[in-house]
Amino acid sequence: RLAQAARARVWATSHSLPSCHSPWTMKLSSSAALLFLAVAACGLPSAGAARAGANPLGKVLDLMADLAAKITREGEAEAKAYKEYFEWCDGASQSIDYEIGTATKQKGKLEAKISQLGGSIEASASKIDDLAAATAATASQLKNATAIRDKEAADFAAGEKELVDVVSTLERATSVLEREMARNPASFAQVDTSSARSILQSLSAVVEAAGLSTSDRQRLVALVQGQQADEAEDLSLGAPAAATYKTHSSNVFDVLEDLRAKAEGELADLRKAE
């Protein structure tokens, strides 16, 4: 009966652990098998030992009880470790599943973003081509505009020089007239007009470029009375009649001043336009 009770306790202990194919379960099964064999071996000679006056069964049972308790403790420890490992595996599996799901969603978003950016790249490349073509056209326009500007600058320089010469000429004519009137006021009307005509003829191209009308040039020829200071340039020209200047001698300075004001105004307009 004692042997049967021990075997029952071993069987109950071995079957109280989790039923899984883990290493500790196989170890427990092996220990239980060894214990069973030990009990069976001890139970067979029990009658002969009793007749010999010895009773080893109690000692065997104590050893079996200790072994069963040890196996129970080890089984519980192994079961606890297995449970903890199983829970860790379960948690790690759930975490990995979550990460896989998150990565899958992120992958879809990134693929959509890549597709969107691909379209943007194509649009940007097309725009770059358009801008390159526009830049080339602008460069050509700039070249043409630069050429036009250079020509306009040259025209301005030439026009400015001509108008400056006109103003200077009118100032010199006024100075000559004033000097002549101061030198011989009584004979002012008898001054040889060819000297004035000679001065104006040498500057006729400049006066015409300044935009003066034909009537203004004729008035300048008729009214400007000058006398050449350099006797080497004195020419034998016919003198006009005194009556030609009687009615104009008093207006000479006004006419010259008007002509100079007009030339200076055109010069100012030209510089402003530039």
CSV table of C-alpha atoms in Angstrom, one decimal:
chain,number,residue,atom,x,y,z
A,1,ARG,CA,0.0,0.0,0.0
A,2,LEU,CA,2.8,2.4,0.8
A,3,ALA,CA,4.4,1.7,-2.5
A,4,GLN,CA,1.2,2.3,-4.3
A,5,ALA,CA,0.7,5.5,-2.4
A,6,ALA,CA,4.2,6.7,-3.4
A,7,ARG,CA,3.6,5.8,-7.0
A,8,ALA,CA,0.2,7.7,-6.9
A,9,ARG,CA,1.9,10.8,-5.5
A,10,VAL,CA,4.6,10.7,-8.2
A,11,TRP,CA,2.0,10.3,-10.9
A,12,ALA,CA,-0.1,13.1,-9.5
A,13,THR,CA,3.0,15.3,-9.3
A,14,SER,CA,4.1,14.6,-12.8
A,15,HIS,CA,0.6,15.2,-14.2
A,16,SER,CA,0.0,18.4,-12.3
A,17,LEU,CA,2.6,20.3,-14.5
A,18,PRO,CA,1.7,21.9,-17.9
A,19,SER,CA,1.4,19.4,-20.7
A,20,CYS,CA,3.8,20.7,-23.3
A,21,HIS,CA,6.8,19.3,-25.1
A,22,SER,CA,9.4,21.5,-23.3
A,23,PRO,CA,12.8,20.2,-22.0
A,24,TRP,CA,11.8,20.5,-18.3
A,25,THR,CA,8.7,18.3,-19.0
A,26,MET,CA,10.8,15.6,-20.5
A,27,LYS,CA,13.2,15.9,-17.6
A,28,LEU,CA,10.3,15.5,-15.2
A,29,SER,CA,9.0,12.5,-17.0
A,30,SER,CA,12.4,10.8,-16.8
A,31,SER,CA,12.7,11.6,-13.1
A,32,ALA,CA,9.3,10.1,-12.5
A,33,ALA,CA,10.2,7.0,-14.5
A,34,LEU,CA,13.4,6.5,-12.4
A,35,LEU,CA,11.4,7.0,-9.2
A,36,PHE,CA,8.9,4.4,-10.3
A,37,LEU,CA,11.6,1.9,-11.1
A,38,ALA,CA,13.2,2.6,-7.7
A,39,VAL,CA,9.9,2.0,-5.9
A,40,ALA,CA,9.3,-1.2,-7.8
A,41,ALA,CA,12.8,-2.4,-7.1
A,42,CYS,CA,12.4,-1.7,-3.4
A,43,GLY,CA,9.0,-3.3,-3.3
A,44,LEU,CA,10.1,-6.6,-4.7
A,45,PRO,CA,12.5,-7.7,-1.9
A,46,SER,CA,10.4,-6.2,0.9
A,47,ALA,CA,9.2,-9.6,2.1
A,48,GLY,CA,12.8,-11.0,2.3
A,49,ALA,CA,14.1,-8.0,4.0
A,50,ALA,CA,11.3,-8.2,6.6
A,51,ARG,CA,12.2,-11.8,7.2
A,52,ALA,CA,15.8,-10.8,7.7
A,53,GLY,CA,14.7,-8.3,10.2
A,54,ALA,CA,15.5,-5.1,8.2
A,55,ASN,CA,13.0,-2.5,7.1
A,56,PRO,CA,14.5,-0.3,4.3
A,57,LEU,CA,11.1,0.7,2.9
A,58,GLY,CA,10.7,3.6,5.3
A,59,LYS,CA,14.0,5.0,4.2
A,60,VAL,CA,13.2,4.5,0.6
A,61,LEU,CA,9.8,6.2,1.1
A,62,ASP,CA,11.6,9.1,2.7
A,63,LEU,CA,14.0,9.4,-0.1
A,64,MET,CA,11.1,9.2,-2.6
A,65,ALA,CA,9.2,11.9,-0.7
A,66,ASP,CA,12.3,14.1,-0.8
A,67,LEU,CA,12.8,13.4,-4.4
A,68,ALA,CA,9.1,14.1,-5.2
A,69,ALA,CA,9.3,17.4,-3.3
A,70,LYS,CA,12.4,18.3,-5.2
A,71,ILE,CA,10.9,17.4,-8.5
A,72,THR,CA,7.8,19.3,-7.6
A,73,ARG,CA,9.8,22.4,-6.8
A,74,GLU,CA,11.8,22.1,-9.9
A,75,GLY,CA,8.7,21.6,-11.9
A,76,GLU,CA,7.1,24.6,-10.4
A,77,ALA,CA,10.2,26.7,-11.1
A,78,GLU,CA,10.3,25.4,-14.7
A,79,ALA,CA,6.6,26.0,-15.1
A,80,LYS,CA,7.0,29.6,-13.8
A,81,ALA,CA,10.0,30.2,-16.1
A,82,TYR,CA,8.1,28.7,-19.0
A,83,LYS,CA,5.1,30.9,-18.3
A,84,GLU,CA,7.2,34.0,-18.1
A,85,TYR,CA,9.0,33.0,-21.3
A,86,PHE,CA,5.6,32.3,-23.0
A,87,GLU,CA,4.3,35.7,-21.9
A,88,TRP,CA,7.4,37.4,-23.1
A,89,CYS,CA,7.1,35.6,-26.4
A,90,ASP,CA,3.5,36.5,-26.6
A,91,GLY,CA,4.3,40.2,-25.9
A,92,ALA,CA,7.1,40.3,-28.3
A,93,SER,CA,4.9,38.7,-31.0
A,94,GLN,CA,2.2,41.3,-30.4
A,95,SER,CA,4.8,44.1,-30.5
A,96,ILE,CA,6.3,42.8,-33.7
A,97,ASP,CA,2.9,42.4,-35.2
A,98,TYR,CA,2.1,46.0,-34.3
A,99,GLU,CA,5.4,47.2,-35.7
A,100,ILE,CA,4.8,45.3,-38.9
A,101,GLY,CA,1.4,46.8,-39.3
A,102,THR,CA,2.7,50.3,-38.6
A,103,ALA,CA,5.5,49.8,-41.1
A,104,THR,CA,3.1,48.5,-43.7
A,105,LYS,CA,0.9,51.6,-43.3
A,106,GLN,CA,4.0,53.8,-43.4
A,107,LYS,CA,5.2,52.1,-46.5
A,108,GLY,CA,1.9,52.8,-48.2
A,109,LYS,CA,2.1,56.5,-47.3
A,110,LEU,CA,5.7,56.7,-48.4
A,111,GLU,CA,4.9,55.0,-51.7
A,112,ALA,CA,2.1,57.5,-52.3
A,113,LYS,CA,4.4,60.4,-51.4
A,114,ILE,CA,7.1,59.0,-53.8
A,115,SER,CA,4.5,58.9,-56.5
A,116,GLN,CA,3.4,62.4,-55.8
A,117,LEU,CA,6.9,63.7,-55.7
A,118,GLY,CA,7.7,61.9,-58.9
A,119,GLY,CA,4.9,63.9,-60.6
A,120,SER,CA,6.2,67.1,-59.1
A,121,ILE,CA,9.7,66.3,-60.4
A,122,GLU,CA,8.3,65.8,-63.9
A,123,ALA,CA,6.4,69.1,-63.6
A,124,SER,CA,9.5,70.9,-62.3
A,125,ALA,CA,11.6,69.5,-65.1
A,126,SER,CA,9.1,70.8,-67.6
A,127,LYS,CA,9.1,74.2,-65.9
A,128,ILE,CA,12.9,74.2,-65.9
A,129,ASP,CA,12.9,73.6,-69.6
A,130,ASP,CA,10.5,76.4,-70.1
A,131,LEU,CA,12.6,78.7,-68.0
A,132,ALA,CA,15.7,77.8,-69.8
A,133,ALA,CA,14.0,78.6,-73.1
A,134,ALA,CA,12.8,81.9,-71.7
A,135,THR,CA,16.2,82.7,-70.4
A,136,ALA,CA,17.7,82.1,-73.8
A,137,ALA,CA,15.1,84.3,-75.4
A,138,THR,CA,15.7,87.0,-72.7
A,139,ALA,CA,19.4,86.8,-73.3
A,140,SER,CA,18.8,87.4,-77.0
A,141,GLN,CA,16.5,90.3,-76.2
A,142,LEU,CA,19.1,91.7,-73.8
A,143,LYS,CA,21.7,91.5,-76.5
A,144,ASN,CA,19.4,93.4,-78.9
A,145,ALA,CA,18.5,95.9,-76.3
A,146,THR,CA,22.1,96.5,-75.4
A,147,ALA,CA,22.9,97.1,-79.1
A,148,ILE,CA,20.0,99.6,-79.3
A,149,ARG,CA,21.1,101.2,-76.1
A,150,ASP,CA,24.6,101.6,-77.4
A,151,LYS,CA,23.4,103.2,-80.5
A,152,GLU,CA,21.1,105.5,-78.6
A,153,ALA,CA,23.9,106.5,-76.3
A,154,ALA,CA,26.1,107.3,-79.3
A,155,ASP,CA,23.2,109.4,-80.8
A,156,PHE,CA,22.8,111.1,-77.5
A,157,ALA,CA,26.5,112.0,-77.2
A,158,ALA,CA,26.5,113.3,-80.8
A,159,GLY,CA,23.2,115.3,-80.2
A,160,GLU,CA,24.5,116.7,-76.9
A,161,LYS,CA,27.7,117.8,-78.5
A,162,GLU,CA,25.9,119.6,-81.3
A,163,LEU,CA,23.5,121.4,-78.9
A,164,VAL,CA,26.3,122.4,-76.6
A,165,ASP,CA,28.1,123.8,-79.7
A,166,VAL,CA,24.9,125.7,-80.7
A,167,VAL,CA,24.6,127.3,-77.2
A,168,SER,CA,28.2,128.2,-77.3
A,169,THR,CA,27.9,129.7,-80.8
A,170,LEU,CA,24.9,131.8,-79.7
A,171,GLU,CA,26.8,133.0,-76.7
A,172,ARG,CA,29.8,133.9,-78.8
A,173,ALA,CA,27.5,135.7,-81.3
A,174,THR,CA,26.0,137.7,-78.5
A,175,SER,CA,29.5,138.6,-77.2
A,176,VAL,CA,30.6,139.7,-80.7
A,177,LEU,CA,27.5,141.8,-81.1
A,178,GLU,CA,27.9,143.5,-77.7
A,179,ARG,CA,31.6,144.2,-78.4
A,180,GLU,CA,30.8,145.7,-81.8
A,181,MET,CA,28.0,147.9,-80.4
A,182,ALA,CA,30.3,149.1,-77.6
A,183,ARG,CA,33.1,149.9,-80.1
A,184,ASN,CA,31.0,151.8,-82.6
A,185,PRO,CA,27.4,152.3,-81.7
A,186,ALA,CA,26.8,155.0,-84.3
A,187,SER,CA,27.9,152.8,-87.2
A,188,PHE,CA,26.3,149.6,-85.9
A,189,ALA,CA,23.8,149.7,-88.8
A,190,GLN,CA,26.7,149.9,-91.2
A,191,VAL,CA,28.4,146.7,-90.1
A,192,ASP,CA,29.3,144.3,-92.9
A,193,THR,CA,26.6,141.6,-92.6
A,194,SER,CA,28.8,139.1,-94.5
A,195,SER,CA,30.8,138.6,-91.3
A,196,ALA,CA,27.6,137.4,-89.5
A,197,ARG,CA,26.6,135.3,-92.5
A,198,SER,CA,30.1,133.8,-92.5
A,199,ILE,CA,29.9,132.8,-88.9
A,200,LEU,CA,26.4,131.3,-89.3
A,201,GLN,CA,27.3,129.4,-92.5
A,202,SER,CA,30.2,127.7,-90.7
A,203,LEU,CA,27.7,126.5,-88.0
A,204,SER,CA,24.6,126.0,-90.2
A,205,ALA,CA,24.8,122.2,-89.8
A,206,VAL,CA,25.0,122.4,-86.0
A,207,VAL,CA,22.0,124.9,-85.9
A,208,GLU,CA,20.0,122.6,-88.2
A,209,ALA,CA,20.7,119.6,-86.0
A,210,ALA,CA,19.5,121.5,-83.0
A,211,GLY,CA,16.1,121.7,-84.5
A,212,LEU,CA,16.0,125.4,-85.3
A,213,SER,CA,13.6,126.4,-88.1
A,214,THR,CA,14.6,128.0,-91.3
A,215,SER,CA,13.0,131.2,-90.3
A,216,ASP,CA,15.1,131.2,-87.1
A,217,ARG,CA,18.3,130.7,-89.1
A,218,GLN,CA,17.3,133.5,-91.5
A,219,ARG,CA,16.6,135.8,-88.5
A,220,LEU,CA,20.0,135.0,-87.1
A,221,VAL,CA,21.6,135.8,-90.4
A,222,ALA,CA,19.7,139.1,-90.7
A,223,LEU,CA,20.1,140.3,-87.1
A,224,VAL,CA,23.4,139.0,-85.8
A,225,GLN,CA,26.1,141.7,-86.5
A,226,GLY,CA,29.6,140.6,-85.7
A,227,GLN,CA,32.9,141.6,-86.5
A,228,GLN,CA,35.8,139.1,-86.9
A,229,ALA,CA,38.5,139.8,-84.4
A,230,ASP,CA,41.2,138.1,-86.4
A,231,GLU,CA,42.1,140.3,-89.3
A,232,ALA,CA,43.7,137.4,-91.1
A,233,GLU,CA,40.2,136.0,-91.6
A,234,ASP,CA,38.9,139.3,-93.0
A,235,LEU,CA,37.3,138.7,-96.4
A,236,SER,CA,36.4,141.1,-99.1
A,237,LEU,CA,32.6,140.8,-99.1
A,238,GLY,CA,29.9,143.2,-100.1
A,239,ALA,CA,28.3,145.3,-97.3
A,240,PRO,CA,24.5,145.4,-97.0
A,241,ALA,CA,22.5,148.5,-97.1
A,242,ALA,CA,22.1,150.4,-93.9
A,243,ALA,CA,18.3,150.2,-94.1
A,244,THR,CA,18.5,146.4,-93.7
A,245,TYR,CA,19.3,146.7,-90.0
A,246,LYS,CA,17.7,149.9,-89.0
A,247,THR,CA,14.5,148.2,-87.8
A,248,HIS,CA,16.3,145.1,-86.3
A,249,SER,CA,19.3,146.4,-84.4
A,250,SER,CA,17.3,146.9,-81.2
A,251,ASN,CA,16.1,143.3,-81.3
A,252,VAL,CA,19.3,141.5,-81.9
A,253,PHE,CA,19.9,140.6,-78.3
A,254,ASP,CA,16.3,139.4,-77.8
A,255,VAL,CA,16.5,137.2,-80.8
A,256,LEU,CA,19.8,135.6,-79.8
A,257,GLU,CA,18.5,135.1,-76.3
A,258,ASP,CA,15.4,133.3,-77.6
A,259,LEU,CA,17.5,131.1,-79.8
A,260,ARG,CA,19.8,130.2,-77.0
A,261,ALA,CA,16.9,129.5,-74.6
A,262,LYS,CA,15.4,127.2,-77.2
A,263,ALA,CA,18.7,125.3,-77.7
A,264,GLU,CA,19.2,125.0,-74.0
A,265,GLY,CA,15.6,123.7,-73.6
A,266,GLU,CA,16.2,121.0,-76.2
A,267,LEU,CA,19.5,120.1,-74.6
A,268,ALA,CA,17.8,119.7,-71.2
A,269,ASP,CA,15.0,117.6,-72.8
A,270,LEU,CA,17.6,115.4,-74.5
A,271,ARG,CA,19.5,114.8,-71.2
A,272,LYS,CA,16.3,114.1,-69.4
A,273,ALA,CA,15.3,111.5,-72.0
A,274,GLU,CA,18.7,109.9,-71.7
